[in-house]
C-alpha positions in Angstrom: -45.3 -8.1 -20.0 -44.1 -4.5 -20.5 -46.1 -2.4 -22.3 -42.6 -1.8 -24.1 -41.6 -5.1 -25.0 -45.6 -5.4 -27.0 -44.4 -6.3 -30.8 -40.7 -6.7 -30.2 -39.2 -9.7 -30.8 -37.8 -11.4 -27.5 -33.9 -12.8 -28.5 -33.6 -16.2 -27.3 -30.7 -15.9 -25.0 -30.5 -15.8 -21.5 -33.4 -18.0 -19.1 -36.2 -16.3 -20.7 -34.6 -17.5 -23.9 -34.8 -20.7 -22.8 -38.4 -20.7 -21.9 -39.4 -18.8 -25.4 -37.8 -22.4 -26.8 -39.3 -24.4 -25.0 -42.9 -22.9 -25.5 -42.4 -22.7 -29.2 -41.2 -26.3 -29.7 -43.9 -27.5 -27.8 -47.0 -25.5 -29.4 -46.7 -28.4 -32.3 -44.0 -29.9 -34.5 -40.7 -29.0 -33.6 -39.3 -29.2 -37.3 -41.4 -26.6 -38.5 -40.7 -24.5 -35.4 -36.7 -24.4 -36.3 -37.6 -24.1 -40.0 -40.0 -20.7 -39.1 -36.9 -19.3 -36.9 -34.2 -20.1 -39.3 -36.4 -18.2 -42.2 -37.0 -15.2 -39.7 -33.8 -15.1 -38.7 -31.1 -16.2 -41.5 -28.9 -13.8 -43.1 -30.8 -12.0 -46.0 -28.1 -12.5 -48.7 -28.2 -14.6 -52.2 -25.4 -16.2 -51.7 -25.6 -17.4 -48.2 -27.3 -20.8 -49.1 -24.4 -21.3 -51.2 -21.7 -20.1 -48.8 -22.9 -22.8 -46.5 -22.7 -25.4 -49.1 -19.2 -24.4 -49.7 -18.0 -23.8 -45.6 -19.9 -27.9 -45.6 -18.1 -29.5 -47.9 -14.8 -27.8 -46.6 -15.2 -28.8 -42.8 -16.6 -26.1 -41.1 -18.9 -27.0 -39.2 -22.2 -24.1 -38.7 -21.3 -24.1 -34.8 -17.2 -22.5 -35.9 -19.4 -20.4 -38.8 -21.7 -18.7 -36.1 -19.2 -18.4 -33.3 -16.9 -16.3 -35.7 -19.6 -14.3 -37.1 -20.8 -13.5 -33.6 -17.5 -12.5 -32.4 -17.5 -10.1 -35.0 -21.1 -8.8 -34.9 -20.2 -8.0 -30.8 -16.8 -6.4 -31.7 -18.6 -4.3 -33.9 -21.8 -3.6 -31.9 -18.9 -2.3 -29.2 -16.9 -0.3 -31.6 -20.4 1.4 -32.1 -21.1 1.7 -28.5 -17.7 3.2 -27.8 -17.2 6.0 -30.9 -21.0 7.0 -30.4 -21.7 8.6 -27.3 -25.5 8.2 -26.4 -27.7 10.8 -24.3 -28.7 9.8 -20.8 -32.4 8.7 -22.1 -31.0 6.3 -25.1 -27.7 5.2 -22.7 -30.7 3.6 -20.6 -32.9 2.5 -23.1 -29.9 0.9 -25.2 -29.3 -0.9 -21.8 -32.7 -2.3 -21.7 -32.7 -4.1 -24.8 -29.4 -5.7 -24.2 -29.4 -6.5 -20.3 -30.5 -10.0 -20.7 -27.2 -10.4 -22.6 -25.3 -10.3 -19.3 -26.4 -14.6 -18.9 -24.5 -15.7 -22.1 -21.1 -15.2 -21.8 -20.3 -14.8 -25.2 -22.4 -11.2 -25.5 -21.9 -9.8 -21.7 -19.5 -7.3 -22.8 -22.0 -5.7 -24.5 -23.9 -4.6 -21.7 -20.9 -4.3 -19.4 -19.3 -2.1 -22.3 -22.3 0.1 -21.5 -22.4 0.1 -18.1 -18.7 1.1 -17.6 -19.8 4.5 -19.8 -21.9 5.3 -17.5 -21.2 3.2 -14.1 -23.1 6.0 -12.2 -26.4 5.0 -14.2 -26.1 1.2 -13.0 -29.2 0.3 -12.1 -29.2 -1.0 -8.0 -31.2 -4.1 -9.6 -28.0 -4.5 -12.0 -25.8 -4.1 -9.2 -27.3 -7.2 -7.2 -27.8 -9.6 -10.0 -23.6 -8.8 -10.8 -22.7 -9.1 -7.1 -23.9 -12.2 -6.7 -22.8 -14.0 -9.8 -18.6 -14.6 -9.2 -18.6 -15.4 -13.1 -20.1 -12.0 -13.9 -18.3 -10.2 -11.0 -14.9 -11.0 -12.4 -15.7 -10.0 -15.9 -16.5 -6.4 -14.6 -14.1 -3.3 -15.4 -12.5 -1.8 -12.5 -15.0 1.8 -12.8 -18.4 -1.0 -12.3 -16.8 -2.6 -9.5 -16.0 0.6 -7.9 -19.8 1.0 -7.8 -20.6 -2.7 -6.4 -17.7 -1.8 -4.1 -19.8 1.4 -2.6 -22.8 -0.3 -1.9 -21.1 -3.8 -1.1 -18.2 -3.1 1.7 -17.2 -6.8 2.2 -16.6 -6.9 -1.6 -14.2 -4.2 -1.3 -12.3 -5.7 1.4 -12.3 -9.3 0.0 -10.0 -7.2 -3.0 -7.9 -4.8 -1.1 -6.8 -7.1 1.4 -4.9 -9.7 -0.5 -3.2 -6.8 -2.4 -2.3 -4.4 1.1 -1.1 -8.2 2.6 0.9 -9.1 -1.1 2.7 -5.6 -0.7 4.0 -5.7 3.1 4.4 -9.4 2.2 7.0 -8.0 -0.7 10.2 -9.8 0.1 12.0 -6.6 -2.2 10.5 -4.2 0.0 11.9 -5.8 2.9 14.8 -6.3 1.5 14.8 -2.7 0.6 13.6 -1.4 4.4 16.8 -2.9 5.8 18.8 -0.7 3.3 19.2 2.7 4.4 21.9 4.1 2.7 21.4 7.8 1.2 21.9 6.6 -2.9 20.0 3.5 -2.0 17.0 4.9 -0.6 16.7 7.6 -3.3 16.3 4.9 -6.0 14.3 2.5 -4.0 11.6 5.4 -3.1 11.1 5.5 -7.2 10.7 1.4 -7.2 8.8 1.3 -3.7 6.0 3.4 -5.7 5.8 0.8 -9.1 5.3 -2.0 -6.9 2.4 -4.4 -8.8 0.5 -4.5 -5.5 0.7 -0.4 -4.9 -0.5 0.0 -8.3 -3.3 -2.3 -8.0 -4.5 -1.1 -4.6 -4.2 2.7 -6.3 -6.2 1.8 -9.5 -8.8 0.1 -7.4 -9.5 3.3 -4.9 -9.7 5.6 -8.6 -10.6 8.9 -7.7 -13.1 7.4 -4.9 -12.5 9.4 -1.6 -14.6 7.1 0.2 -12.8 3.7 -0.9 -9.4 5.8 -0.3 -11.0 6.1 3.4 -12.1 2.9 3.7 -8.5 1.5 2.5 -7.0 3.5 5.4 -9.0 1.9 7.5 -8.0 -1.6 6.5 -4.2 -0.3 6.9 -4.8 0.3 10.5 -6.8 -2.3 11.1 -4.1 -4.8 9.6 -1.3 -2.5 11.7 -3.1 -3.0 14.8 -3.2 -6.6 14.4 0.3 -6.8 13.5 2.4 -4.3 14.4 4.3 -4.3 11.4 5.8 -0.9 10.5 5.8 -1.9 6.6 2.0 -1.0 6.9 3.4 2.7 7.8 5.1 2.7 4.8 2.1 1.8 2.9 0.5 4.0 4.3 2.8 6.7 3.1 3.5 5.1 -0.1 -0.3 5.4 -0.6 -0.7 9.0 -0.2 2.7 10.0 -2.4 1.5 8.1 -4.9 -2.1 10.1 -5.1 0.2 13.0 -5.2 2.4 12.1 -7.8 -0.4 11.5 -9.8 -2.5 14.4 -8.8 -5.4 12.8 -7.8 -6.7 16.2 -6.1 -10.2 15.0 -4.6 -7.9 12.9 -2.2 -5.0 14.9 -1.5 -7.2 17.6 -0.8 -8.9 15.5 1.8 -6.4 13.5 3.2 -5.1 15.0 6.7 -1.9 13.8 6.6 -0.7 15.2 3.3 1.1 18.3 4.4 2.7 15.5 6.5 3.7 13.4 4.0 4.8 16.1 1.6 8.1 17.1 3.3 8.8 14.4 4.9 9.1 12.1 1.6 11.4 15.2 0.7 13.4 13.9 3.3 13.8 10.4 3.0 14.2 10.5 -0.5 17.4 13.1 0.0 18.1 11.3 3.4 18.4 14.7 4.4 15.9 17.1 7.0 17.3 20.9 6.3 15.9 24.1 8.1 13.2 24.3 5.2 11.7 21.0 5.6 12.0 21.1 9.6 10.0 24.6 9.1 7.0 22.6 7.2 6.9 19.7 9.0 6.6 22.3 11.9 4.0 24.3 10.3 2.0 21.4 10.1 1.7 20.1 13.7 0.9 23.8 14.4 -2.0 23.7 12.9 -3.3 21.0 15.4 -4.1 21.3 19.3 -4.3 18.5 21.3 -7.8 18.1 21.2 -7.9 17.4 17.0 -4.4 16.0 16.0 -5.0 13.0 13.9 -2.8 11.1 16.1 -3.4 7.6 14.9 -3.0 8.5 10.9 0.3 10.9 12.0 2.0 8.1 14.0 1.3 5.4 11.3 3.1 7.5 9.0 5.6 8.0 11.2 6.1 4.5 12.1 7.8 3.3 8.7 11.5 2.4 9.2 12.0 5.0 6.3 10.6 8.0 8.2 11.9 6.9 11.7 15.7 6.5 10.4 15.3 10.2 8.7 14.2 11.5 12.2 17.4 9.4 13.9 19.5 10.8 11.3 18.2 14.8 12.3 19.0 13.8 15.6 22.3 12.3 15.5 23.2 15.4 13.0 22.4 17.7 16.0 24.2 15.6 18.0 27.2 16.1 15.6 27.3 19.5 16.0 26.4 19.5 19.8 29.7 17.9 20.5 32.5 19.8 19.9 30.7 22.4 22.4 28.6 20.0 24.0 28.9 22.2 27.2 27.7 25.0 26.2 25.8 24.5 22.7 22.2 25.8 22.0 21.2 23.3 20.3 19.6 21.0 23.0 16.3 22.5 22.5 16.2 21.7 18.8 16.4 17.5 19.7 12.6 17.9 21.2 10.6 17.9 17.7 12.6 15.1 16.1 12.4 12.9 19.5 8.5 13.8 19.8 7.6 12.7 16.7 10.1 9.7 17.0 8.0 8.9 19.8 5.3 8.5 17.6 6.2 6.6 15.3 7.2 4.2 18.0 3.7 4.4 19.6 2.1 4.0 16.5 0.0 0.7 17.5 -0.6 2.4 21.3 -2.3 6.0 19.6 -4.0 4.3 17.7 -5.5 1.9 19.8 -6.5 4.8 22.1 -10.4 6.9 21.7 -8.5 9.5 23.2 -4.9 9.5 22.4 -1.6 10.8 24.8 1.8 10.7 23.8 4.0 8.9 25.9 6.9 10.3 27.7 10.1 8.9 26.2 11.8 9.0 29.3 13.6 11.9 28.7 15.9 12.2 31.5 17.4 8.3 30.0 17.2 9.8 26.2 19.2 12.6 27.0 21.6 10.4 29.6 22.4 8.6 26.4 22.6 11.5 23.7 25.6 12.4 26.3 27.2 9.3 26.1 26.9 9.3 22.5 28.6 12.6 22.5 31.1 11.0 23.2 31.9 8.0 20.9 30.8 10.7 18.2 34.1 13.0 19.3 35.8 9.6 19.2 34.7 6.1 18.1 37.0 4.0 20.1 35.6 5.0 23.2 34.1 2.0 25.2 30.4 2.1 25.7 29.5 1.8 29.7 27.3 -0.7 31.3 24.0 2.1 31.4 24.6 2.5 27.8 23.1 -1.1 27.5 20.4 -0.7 30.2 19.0 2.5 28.7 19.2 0.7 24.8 16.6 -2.2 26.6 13.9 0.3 28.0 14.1 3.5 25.3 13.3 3.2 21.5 14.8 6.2 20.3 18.2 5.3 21.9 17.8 2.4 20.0 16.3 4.2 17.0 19.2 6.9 17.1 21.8 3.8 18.1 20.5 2.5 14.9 20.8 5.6 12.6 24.9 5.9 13.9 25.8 1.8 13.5 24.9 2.0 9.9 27.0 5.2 9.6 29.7 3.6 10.9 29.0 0.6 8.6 29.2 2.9 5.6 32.3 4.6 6.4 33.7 1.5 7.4 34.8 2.3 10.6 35.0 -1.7 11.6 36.7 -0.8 15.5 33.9 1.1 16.5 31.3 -1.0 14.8 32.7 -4.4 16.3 32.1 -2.1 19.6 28.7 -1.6 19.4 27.8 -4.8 17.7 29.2 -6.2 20.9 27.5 -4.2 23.2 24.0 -4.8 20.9 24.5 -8.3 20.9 25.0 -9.0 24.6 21.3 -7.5 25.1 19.7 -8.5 22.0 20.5 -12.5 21.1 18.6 -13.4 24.4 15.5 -11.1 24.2 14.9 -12.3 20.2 15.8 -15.9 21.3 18.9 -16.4 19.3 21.0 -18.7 20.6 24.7 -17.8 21.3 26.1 -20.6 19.8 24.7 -19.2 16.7 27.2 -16.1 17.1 31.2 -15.8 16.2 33.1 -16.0 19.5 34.6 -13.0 20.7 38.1 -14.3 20.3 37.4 -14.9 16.8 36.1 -11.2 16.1 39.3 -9.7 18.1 41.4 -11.5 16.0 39.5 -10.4 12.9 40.0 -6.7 14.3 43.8 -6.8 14.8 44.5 -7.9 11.3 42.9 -4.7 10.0 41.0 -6.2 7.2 39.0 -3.8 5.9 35.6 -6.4 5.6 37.3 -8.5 8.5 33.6 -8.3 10.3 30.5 -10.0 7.7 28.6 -6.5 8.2 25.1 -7.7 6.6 25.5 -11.0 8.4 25.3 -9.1 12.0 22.6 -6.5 10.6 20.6 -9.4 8.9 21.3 -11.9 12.2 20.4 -9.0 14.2 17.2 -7.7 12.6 17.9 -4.0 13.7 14.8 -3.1 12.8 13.1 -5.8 14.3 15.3 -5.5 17.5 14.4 -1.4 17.4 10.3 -2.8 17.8 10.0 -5.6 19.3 13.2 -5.7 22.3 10.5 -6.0 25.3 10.8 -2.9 27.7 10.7 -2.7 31.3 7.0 -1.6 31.5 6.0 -4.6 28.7 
């Protein structure tokens, strides 16, 4: 025994509790034994014989008399514990006498009340015993499991990955990806970032750099598997959401921040000005090629959100390339926006890679089609040609920018030139996802719809839902698939 314990009483909880019990009732006659305790141990008050009496001929039974009285004797032992702060020495001593506590459920909070004080003082022997009991586990506080979770990585990832796979699983965050209108997008940045399974993955990670790290590390892992871009917005939500909150041992470690700084500025004003193009430059300057984070960059970049801002700078330079498309200056400015469109397209490929390359992006078909769409952009009835099509089937950000301009022409309602390039997506798109045509309105039907002028004569969110633009803008298989 510890030279500690010599004298003390030992409490009879817990298995040594049991075995106290045992040895006492079987040293000689078991009535006296319970008549010796109950006099060492019953409440020293005149009037408790009699209070008995009185609880006995009401109907209380002693189990419903001692269950209440402990309940309150624990709430007040952690009312103690809570408004009187103990010195390192007594914080561990205090724990000693009331470990054994931790076997009966009724009094573990008392010890767990402790140990979440102090979770860096959990002794490793503490740790074990807790990790292994799922009863116990559970009836942690987030700040001790933090501390199992450091020295216990499956535990972590047996938490965080039911909550990363419940929020890309989010049927309102789809729902809300698929929007991209400028109002809509500002609001749904605000709800993207109260999402229940954000929150829970944010209070779980704390403060803790290294469970942040190891959370990213789950997001790519679950992104490579997948492919999904949702993780990319995740991934972004993540990080905006340590700096709303100003969790500064994170934000000042994470890479990507001065990333994700400006260019949440953007998607939540659906807008990239000179300023924020400046940052976001600013940023990538301070990499070479050798020690650009490309895998963390290009999952950022890889959320619908940030690649439809990108496709909005572009097809804004396009805008006011085309009135002087022949001799405008502004060609040059399309190369940042496409790289980093080119990214986020590539996301799954850089990542993948131990020593990532951008790919090309085919930039003699990119700009072939900017041209062409310099043209519907000067005027929106003008027929798309056959190589518009071809060039949509082999190069994302024709399809990303493609994209960006059908949903503008969705919200202004320009229903001739969107029935135009539905047409033209359609004739590509329904055989390379696998949807039947017989599950599409027949042409005559639309032409008729378009000669009547309606102003909702085409079902808009039927074609974009039918479509899956987003879906179409990853997964349409490409020449070099």
């Amino acid at each position: 025994m510890d030279a500690s314990n010599v004298g003390r009483p030992q409490p009879l909880v817990g298995d040594a509790g049991k075995e106290s019990i045992k040895h006492a009732m079987s040293m000689g006659n078991p009535q006296q034994a319970i008549a010796d305790y109950r006099a060492a141990n019953s409440l020293d008050l005149p009037a408790a014989d009699a209070v008995y009496a009185l609880l006995d001929s009401l109907g209380v039974t002693r189990h419903s008399v001692h269950a209440t009285a402990l309940e309150a004797a624990s709430s007040a032992a952690i009312n103690h514990i809570l408004n009187n702060p103990l010195s390192n020495d007594k914080h561990m001593a205090l724990l000693e006498n009331i470990r054994h506590y931790m076997d009966l459920p009724q009094l573990q909070q008392l010890p767990l009340q402790l140990l979440d004080m102090q979770p860096r003082m959990i002794p490793f022997d503490i740790c074990e015993k807790i990790s292994k009991s799922p009863r116990l586990y559970e009836s942690c506080s987030t700040n001790i499991k933090r501390v199992l979770w450091q020295q216990n990585s499956d535990l972590f990832r047996q938490h965080m990955f039911p909550l990363i796979q419940s929020y890309v699983d989010s049927e309102d965050l789809l729902w809300m990806s698929r929007e991209m209108t400028t109002g809509a997008v500002m609001k749904f940045t605000s709800r993207r970032r109260k999402n229940k399974s954000l929150l829970d993955i944010s209070a779980a990670i704390g403060a803790d750099l290294r469970l942040y790290m190891q959370t990213l590390g789950m997001i790519r892992e679950l992104f490579l598997d997948t492919n999904n871009p949702a993780f990319g917005t995740l991934r972004l939500d993540l990080i905006m959401l340590m700096h709303e909150n100003d969790v500064s041992d994170i934000i000042g470690d994470d890479i990507c921040h001065g990333l994700a700084w400006p260019l949440d500025a953007c998607i939540t004003k659906q807008l990239m000005d000179d300023r924020r193009v400046q940052e976001l430059q600013s940023y990538f300057d301070r990499f070479n090629n050798e020690n650009m984070p490309y895998g963390e960059i290009s999952l950022i970049l890889s959320s619908p959100y940030s690649r439809h801002v990108l496709a909005q700078y572009v097809l804004s330079i396009l805008e006011d390339i085309a009135p002087e498309s022949a001799v405008s200056q502004r060609y040059k400015e399309l190369k940042f926006p496409r790289v980093l469109l080119t990214m986020g397209l590539s996301a799954q490929e850089l990542i993948q890679q131990d020593h990532p390359k951008i790919p090309k992006d085919s930039r003699l078909k990119t700009r072939e089609f900017f041209q062409s769409l310099l043209v519907h952009i000067e005027d929106a009835a003008a027929q798309p040609v056959p190589d518009d099509a071809s060039i949509l089937t082999i190069n994302g950000i024709a399809r990303q920018v493609l994209y960006a301009f059908v949903l503008k022409l969705a919200a202004s309602q320009n229903m001739d030139a969107l029935n135009i390039w539905l047409s033209v997506i359609g004739d590509f798109l329904h055989p390379a996802l696998g949807i039947s045509s017989e599950n599409l309105p027949d042409q005559s039907s639309l032409d008729a719809q378009v000669e009547s002028r309606v102003p909702h004569a085409i079902p808009v969110s039927h074609y974009i839902d039918a479509f899956e633009l987003d879906a179409f803008i990853q997964s349409i298989p490409s020449d070099n698939d």
